[in-house]
Short mmCIF file of C-alpha atoms and ligand atoms in Angstrom, two decimals:
data_model
loop_
_atom_site.label_atom_id
_atom_site.label_comp_id
_atom_site.label_asym_id
_atom_site.label_seq_id
_atom_site.Cartn_x
_atom_site.Cartn_y
_atom_site.Cartn_z
CA UNK A 78 34.41 -20.32 13.74
CA UNK A 79 31.25 -18.46 14.05
CA UNK A 80 28.20 -18.61 11.55
CA UNK A 81 27.53 -21.84 9.71
CA UNK A 82 25.77 -21.75 6.40
CA UNK A 83 22.20 -22.20 8.19
CA UNK A 84 22.67 -19.09 10.53
CA UNK A 85 24.14 -16.82 8.02
CA UNK A 86 20.97 -15.13 7.50
CA UNK A 87 20.06 -11.55 7.08
CA UNK A 88 16.92 -9.54 7.71
CA UNK A 89 16.05 -6.14 7.10
CA UNK A 90 13.22 -3.46 6.92
CA UNK A 91 12.81 -1.47 3.82
CA UNK A 92 10.35 1.50 3.73
CA UNK A 93 8.96 2.35 0.35
CA UNK A 94 8.20 5.95 0.17
CA UNK A 95 7.17 8.23 -2.71
CA UNK A 96 4.51 10.72 -3.92
CA UNK A 97 0.94 9.29 -4.34
CA UNK A 98 0.68 6.97 -7.47
CA UNK A 99 4.51 6.62 -7.85
CA UNK A 100 3.85 2.85 -7.82
CA UNK A 101 4.64 1.65 -4.46
CA UNK A 102 1.86 -0.77 -4.08
CA UNK A 103 2.63 -2.09 -7.45
CA UNK A 104 6.45 -2.57 -6.57
CA UNK A 105 5.37 -4.27 -3.31
CA UNK A 106 3.17 -6.71 -5.07
CA UNK A 107 5.74 -7.25 -7.79
CA UNK A 108 8.43 -8.07 -5.09
CA UNK A 109 6.32 -10.20 -3.01
CA UNK A 110 4.60 -11.93 -5.74
CA UNK A 111 1.18 -11.91 -4.28
CA UNK A 112 -1.38 -9.10 -3.84
CA UNK A 113 -0.60 -7.62 -0.28
CA UNK A 114 -1.20 -4.05 -1.07
CA UNK A 115 -4.00 -2.44 -3.11
CA UNK A 116 -3.29 -0.92 -6.46
CA UNK A 117 -5.53 1.76 -7.93
CA UNK A 118 -5.07 4.24 -10.77
CA UNK A 119 -6.76 6.72 -8.25
CA UNK A 120 -4.39 8.41 -5.85
CA UNK A 121 -4.11 7.90 -2.30
CA UNK A 122 -5.75 4.62 -1.97
CA UNK A 123 -3.19 3.21 0.59
CA UNK A 124 -4.28 4.16 4.10
CA UNK A 125 -2.64 1.43 6.27
CA UNK A 126 0.97 0.46 6.62
CA UNK A 127 1.18 -2.86 4.88
CA UNK A 128 4.12 -5.03 5.50
CA UNK A 129 5.00 -7.31 2.67
CA UNK A 130 7.69 -9.83 3.08
CA UNK A 131 9.95 -11.45 0.53
CA UNK A 132 13.00 -13.65 0.65
CA UNK A 133 16.05 -13.50 -1.45
CA UNK A 134 18.89 -15.97 -0.98
CA UNK A 135 19.54 -15.93 2.78
CA UNK A 136 17.94 -12.52 3.33
CA UNK A 137 14.38 -11.77 4.39
CA UNK A 138 13.22 -8.33 3.60
CA UNK A 139 10.11 -6.82 5.12
CA UNK A 140 8.73 -4.04 3.20
CA UNK A 141 6.74 -1.06 4.77
CA UNK A 142 4.37 0.24 2.14
CA UNK A 143 3.69 3.77 3.41
CA UNK A 144 0.83 6.10 2.37
CA UNK A 145 1.97 8.64 -0.15
CA UNK A 146 4.08 11.58 1.01
CA UNK A 147 2.91 14.90 -0.25
CA UNK A 148 2.07 18.40 1.10
CA UNK A 149 -0.71 17.70 3.51
CA UNK A 150 -3.64 20.01 4.15
CA UNK A 151 -6.36 18.19 6.01
CA UNK A 152 -6.14 16.31 9.11
CA UNK A 153 -6.36 12.81 7.48
CA UNK A 154 -3.58 13.98 5.08
CA UNK A 155 -1.42 14.95 7.93
CA UNK A 156 -1.96 11.80 9.73
CA UNK A 157 -0.89 9.77 6.69
CA UNK A 158 2.22 11.78 5.95
CA UNK A 159 3.32 11.44 9.56
CA UNK A 160 2.74 7.74 9.23
CA UNK A 161 4.72 7.59 6.10
CA UNK A 162 7.65 9.33 7.57
CA UNK A 163 7.30 7.46 10.78
CA UNK A 164 7.62 4.11 8.75
CA UNK A 165 10.75 5.49 7.02
CA UNK A 166 12.51 6.30 10.23
CA UNK A 167 11.96 2.72 11.60
CA UNK A 168 13.50 1.04 8.52
CA UNK A 169 17.03 -0.06 7.86
CA UNK A 170 16.71 1.30 4.34
CA UNK A 171 14.45 3.56 2.53
CA UNK A 172 13.58 3.36 -1.07
CA UNK A 173 12.20 6.56 -2.69
CA UNK A 174 10.10 5.72 -5.71
CA UNK A 175 9.80 8.31 -8.30
CA UNK A 176 7.51 8.24 -11.36
CA UNK A 177 9.85 8.92 -14.01
CA UNK A 178 7.09 9.65 -16.59
CA UNK A 179 6.23 12.54 -14.48
CA UNK A 180 9.71 14.16 -14.25
CA UNK A 181 10.50 16.11 -11.04
CA UNK A 182 7.17 17.20 -9.39
CA UNK A 183 6.60 19.35 -6.47
CA UNK A 184 5.97 16.39 -4.33
CA UNK A 185 9.37 15.01 -5.39
CA UNK A 186 11.11 18.39 -4.69
CA UNK A 187 9.50 18.35 -1.03
CA UNK A 188 10.74 15.04 -0.39
CA UNK A 189 14.25 15.84 -1.59
CA UNK A 190 14.15 18.95 0.50
CA UNK A 191 13.22 17.00 3.45
CA UNK A 192 15.98 14.55 2.90
CA UNK A 193 18.40 17.40 2.63
CA UNK A 194 17.08 18.67 5.98
CA UNK A 195 17.36 15.27 7.79
CA UNK A 196 20.74 14.60 5.95
CA UNK A 197 19.66 11.06 5.33
CA UNK A 198 20.70 9.13 2.24
CA UNK A 199 18.15 6.98 0.37
CA UNK A 200 18.02 4.65 -2.57
CA UNK A 201 16.29 6.03 -5.54
CA UNK A 202 14.12 3.99 -7.73
CA UNK A 203 12.93 5.62 -10.91
CA UNK A 204 9.75 3.87 -11.78
CA UNK A 205 7.64 3.50 -14.85
CA UNK A 206 10.71 3.33 -17.12
CA UNK A 207 8.55 1.64 -19.72
CA UNK A 208 6.85 4.86 -20.27
CA UNK A 209 9.95 6.98 -20.80
CA UNK A 210 12.42 7.40 -23.63
CA UNK A 211 15.97 6.54 -22.85
CA UNK A 212 17.60 10.02 -23.21
CA UNK A 213 14.79 11.61 -21.16
CA UNK A 214 15.39 8.95 -18.33
CA UNK A 215 19.16 9.40 -18.29
CA UNK A 216 18.86 13.18 -17.99
CA UNK A 217 16.29 12.81 -15.20
CA UNK A 218 18.53 10.35 -13.34
CA UNK A 219 21.54 12.79 -13.76
CA UNK A 220 19.39 15.74 -12.38
CA UNK A 221 18.28 13.75 -9.33
CA UNK A 222 21.67 12.33 -8.73
CA UNK A 223 23.10 15.92 -8.61
CA UNK A 224 20.72 16.53 -5.60
CA UNK A 225 23.29 14.51 -3.43
CA UNK A 226 20.79 12.58 -1.29
CA UNK A 227 20.81 9.37 -3.24
CA UNK A 228 23.24 6.59 -2.38
CA UNK A 229 22.19 4.44 -5.38
CA UNK A 230 19.93 4.88 -8.39
CA UNK A 231 17.78 2.05 -9.81
CA UNK A 232 15.71 2.10 -13.04
CA UNK A 233 12.72 -0.01 -12.70
CA UNK A 234 9.23 -0.76 -13.99
CA UNK A 235 7.40 -2.11 -11.13
CA UNK A 236 4.46 -2.93 -13.53
CA UNK A 237 6.46 -5.08 -15.80
CA UNK A 238 9.16 -6.16 -13.42
CA UNK A 239 12.20 -4.73 -15.17
CA UNK A 240 15.07 -4.05 -12.64
CA UNK A 241 13.05 -5.32 -9.66
CA UNK A 242 15.21 -8.38 -9.18
CA UNK A 243 18.43 -6.19 -9.16
CA UNK A 244 16.80 -3.86 -6.68
CA UNK A 245 15.71 -6.71 -4.51
CA UNK A 246 19.32 -8.41 -4.67
CA UNK A 247 20.88 -5.12 -3.70
CA UNK A 248 18.56 -4.83 -0.64
CA UNK A 249 19.21 -8.36 0.27
CA UNK A 250 22.88 -7.99 0.24
CA UNK A 251 22.50 -4.72 2.37
CA UNK A 252 20.17 -6.33 5.01
CA UNK A 253 21.75 -6.50 8.60
CA UNK A 254 22.98 -9.90 9.57
CA UNK A 255 20.66 -11.72 11.89
CA UNK A 256 17.75 -14.10 12.23
CA UNK A 257 14.66 -13.89 10.07
CA UNK A 258 11.79 -12.19 11.87
CA UNK A 259 9.04 -14.04 10.24
CA UNK A 260 8.18 -17.60 9.33
CA UNK A 261 9.26 -18.56 5.69
CA UNK A 262 5.83 -18.81 4.30
CA UNK A 263 4.57 -15.49 5.62
CA UNK A 264 4.05 -12.82 3.19
CA UNK A 265 2.31 -10.19 4.95
CA UNK A 266 1.66 -9.42 8.72
CA UNK A 267 -1.32 -7.41 8.01
CA UNK A 268 -4.18 -9.11 9.67
CA UNK A 269 -6.33 -11.04 7.15
CA UNK A 270 -9.34 -9.01 8.06
CA UNK A 271 -7.77 -5.81 6.98
CA UNK A 272 -6.38 -7.29 3.95
CA UNK A 273 -9.80 -8.49 3.10
CA UNK A 274 -11.34 -5.00 3.62
CA UNK A 275 -8.55 -3.54 1.43
CA UNK A 276 -9.48 -5.95 -1.43
CA UNK A 277 -13.12 -4.90 -1.11
CA UNK A 278 -12.26 -1.16 -1.14
CA UNK A 279 -10.23 -1.71 -4.19
CA UNK A 280 -13.15 -3.14 -6.03
CA UNK A 281 -15.20 -0.30 -4.98
CA UNK A 282 -12.77 2.09 -6.50
CA UNK A 283 -12.42 -0.05 -9.75
CA UNK A 284 -16.06 -0.58 -10.00
CA UNK A 285 -17.41 3.03 -9.43
CA UNK A 286 -14.51 4.90 -11.29
CA UNK A 287 -15.73 8.57 -11.81
CA UNK A 288 -18.85 8.33 -9.82
CA UNK A 289 -16.86 7.22 -6.78
CA UNK A 290 -17.87 8.57 -3.38
CA UNK A 291 -14.33 8.92 -2.60
CA UNK A 292 -14.18 8.88 1.02
CA UNK A 293 -15.31 5.26 1.60
CA UNK A 294 -13.91 2.88 4.28
CA UNK A 295 -14.56 -0.81 4.59
CA UNK A 296 -14.21 -2.71 7.87
CA UNK A 297 -14.43 -6.41 8.25
CA UNK A 298 -16.92 -6.95 10.90
CA UNK A 299 -16.97 -10.71 11.28
CA UNK A 300 -14.83 -13.68 10.27
CA UNK A 301 -15.95 -17.05 10.61
CA UNK A 302 -14.00 -20.18 9.69
CA UNK A 303 -16.55 -22.96 8.94
CA UNK A 304 -16.07 -26.67 9.55
CA UNK A 305 -16.49 -27.25 5.67
CA UNK A 306 -13.21 -25.26 5.20
CA UNK A 307 -15.00 -22.10 3.98
CA UNK A 308 -15.00 -18.77 5.46
CA UNK A 309 -17.83 -16.30 6.08
CA UNK A 310 -16.91 -12.72 5.94
CA UNK A 311 -19.14 -9.83 6.84
CA UNK A 312 -17.95 -6.30 5.87
CA UNK A 313 -19.30 -2.88 6.39
CA UNK A 314 -19.06 -0.24 3.70
CA UNK A 315 -19.08 3.29 5.28
CA UNK A 316 -19.96 6.17 3.08
CA UNK A 317 -20.47 9.64 4.12
CA UNK A 318 -23.82 10.57 2.49
CA UNK A 319 -27.07 8.78 1.80
CA UNK A 320 -26.54 9.61 -1.85
CA UNK A 321 -23.25 7.80 -1.92
CA UNK A 322 -25.05 4.81 -0.45
CA UNK A 323 -27.27 4.79 -3.51
CA UNK A 324 -24.34 4.93 -5.76
CA UNK A 325 -22.59 1.93 -4.08
CA UNK A 326 -25.78 -0.07 -4.08
CA UNK A 327 -26.67 0.89 -7.63
CA UNK A 328 -30.03 0.17 -9.18
CA UNK A 329 -31.60 -2.99 -7.65
CA UNK A 330 -28.33 -3.66 -5.79
CA UNK A 331 -26.59 -4.30 -9.14
CA UNK A 332 -23.33 -2.45 -8.25
CA UNK A 333 -22.85 -3.89 -4.75
CA UNK A 334 -23.42 -7.24 -6.19
CA UNK A 335 -20.71 -6.92 -8.76
CA UNK A 336 -18.31 -5.40 -6.09
CA UNK A 337 -18.97 -8.34 -3.93
CA UNK A 338 -18.50 -10.79 -6.58
CA UNK A 339 -15.09 -9.40 -7.47
CA UNK A 340 -13.93 -9.20 -4.05
CA UNK A 341 -15.11 -12.80 -3.27
CA UNK A 342 -13.24 -14.07 -6.45
CA UNK A 343 -9.89 -12.59 -5.18
CA UNK A 344 -10.41 -13.54 -1.58
CA UNK A 345 -11.01 -17.27 -2.57
CA UNK A 346 -7.74 -16.98 -4.61
CA UNK A 347 -5.67 -15.64 -1.79
CA UNK A 348 -7.14 -17.63 0.92
CA UNK A 349 -7.40 -20.74 -1.00
CA UNK A 350 -10.90 -21.73 0.14
CA UNK A 351 -14.58 -21.09 -0.52
CA UNK A 352 -15.57 -17.63 0.60
CA UNK A 353 -18.92 -16.33 1.55
CA UNK A 354 -18.90 -12.58 1.60
CA UNK A 355 -21.61 -10.41 2.80
CA UNK A 356 -21.41 -6.55 2.29
CA UNK A 357 -23.41 -3.85 4.09
CA UNK A 358 -23.53 -0.31 3.20
CA UNK A 359 -23.88 2.23 6.00
CA UNK A 360 -23.71 5.89 6.18
CA UNK A 361 -21.48 7.32 8.67
CA UNK A 362 -21.12 11.22 8.71
CA UNK A 363 -18.02 12.86 10.00
CA UNK A 364 -15.91 9.82 10.48
CA UNK A 365 -12.84 11.98 9.28
CA UNK A 366 -12.99 13.75 12.62
CA UNK A 367 -13.44 10.61 14.81
CA UNK A 368 -10.26 9.64 16.72
CA UNK A 369 -11.41 6.14 16.80
CA UNK A 370 -11.25 5.67 12.99
CA UNK A 371 -7.54 6.88 13.17
CA UNK A 372 -6.83 4.37 15.72
CA UNK A 373 -8.42 1.56 13.73
CA UNK A 374 -6.17 2.63 10.65
CA UNK A 375 -2.96 2.76 12.93
CA UNK A 376 -2.74 6.59 12.18
CA UNK A 377 -2.19 9.30 14.73
CA UNK A 378 -5.00 11.74 15.10
CA UNK A 379 -3.09 14.56 16.65
CA UNK A 380 -0.60 15.69 14.17
P1 GDP B 454 1.19 4.15 -5.11
O1 GDP B 454 0.17 5.25 -4.80
O2 GDP B 454 2.46 4.61 -5.13
O3 GDP B 454 0.89 2.79 -4.30
O4 GDP B 454 1.01 3.67 -6.65
P2 GDP B 454 0.20 2.43 -7.27
O5 GDP B 454 1.21 1.15 -7.06
O6 GDP B 454 -1.16 2.16 -6.79
O7 GDP B 454 0.23 2.72 -8.84
C1 GDP B 454 -0.34 3.87 -9.35
C2 GDP B 454 -0.53 3.72 -10.79
O8 GDP B 454 0.67 3.57 -11.55
C3 GDP B 454 -1.40 2.29 -11.08
O9 GDP B 454 -2.25 2.52 -12.21
C4 GDP B 454 -0.29 1.43 -11.62
O10 GDP B 454 -0.53 0.35 -12.43
C5 GDP B 454 0.70 2.33 -12.26
N1 GDP B 454 2.20 1.93 -12.26
C6 GDP B 454 2.98 1.48 -11.26
N2 GDP B 454 4.11 1.16 -11.80
C7 GDP B 454 4.28 1.18 -13.03
C8 GDP B 454 5.17 1.05 -14.15
O11 GDP B 454 6.32 0.38 -13.86
N3 GDP B 454 4.87 1.14 -15.41
C9 GDP B 454 3.62 1.65 -15.72
N4 GDP B 454 3.37 1.98 -16.98
N5 GDP B 454 2.72 1.91 -14.80
C10 GDP B 454 3.00 1.79 -13.51
MG1 MG B 455 -0.27 2.60 -2.75
#
């Protein structure tokens, strides 16, 4: 007899794709139960492919959180879209997240067209059902079902958690048999440095809201674990213009202080230790055309 209770495990890779703001990061965080991917009301905050890992019964599911898929214009956009589809082709299952409160947008139409081209079937998760009336929702589900590119349809609220367990159980049952790829307690293989940078970047977004110098990157320069159990983290915040630097710093450095305090609190929670966080703002013009930056983010410069 082959297969005892112990080795009857399953392990699958699932790509989450969808238009910007569909709720991919929110779903990932809900599934994994800890913050692994940044969530922001602004579009296009996810630049890196984040892997969140969760366990359901005997199955381990590794989620690939892709940047949003949309009609790309600039080089950076093209690189992100290529990365998103790249992530999808490596996965065992693809879950397309659609914001049900927006109906069928141009982005969704483009994704469906692309799925028809490649003749691949994906799982549809209609998200934000907490914001949509039942009849509207059912009508939308019927329309999308008629496209013939979805193997299964789930209705979820990534934010509130409705339907998320059902989706996870479904994915767990479908995962290929095999050993787990990751240790049981590992929730993300995103290097901690990058996660820390993402957290700070999220705080910049939240803190600056409208005045935001949109193109800002954060890099963790230094990570030092100290004897007393604390961690010292130095990060560089790159902005494109001198004016942006002033905005990020704020009057008398008030803005950057608030950003740093919020990021530090969250880092202490996640890392479960005292954190000394030092932020430096630098102007770096033209980074969008610098191949090195693309490599840093795991993106392909030449698409
Ligand atoms: P992503 O760009 O696809 O990763 O989208 P995010 O996860 O960053 O979510 C974009 C926005 O939608 C955020 O403001 C979320 O709080 C919100 N959101 C995500 N899921 C839900 C949901 O199920 N219900 C509601 N009401 N809002 C949601
Ligand atoms: Mg996201």
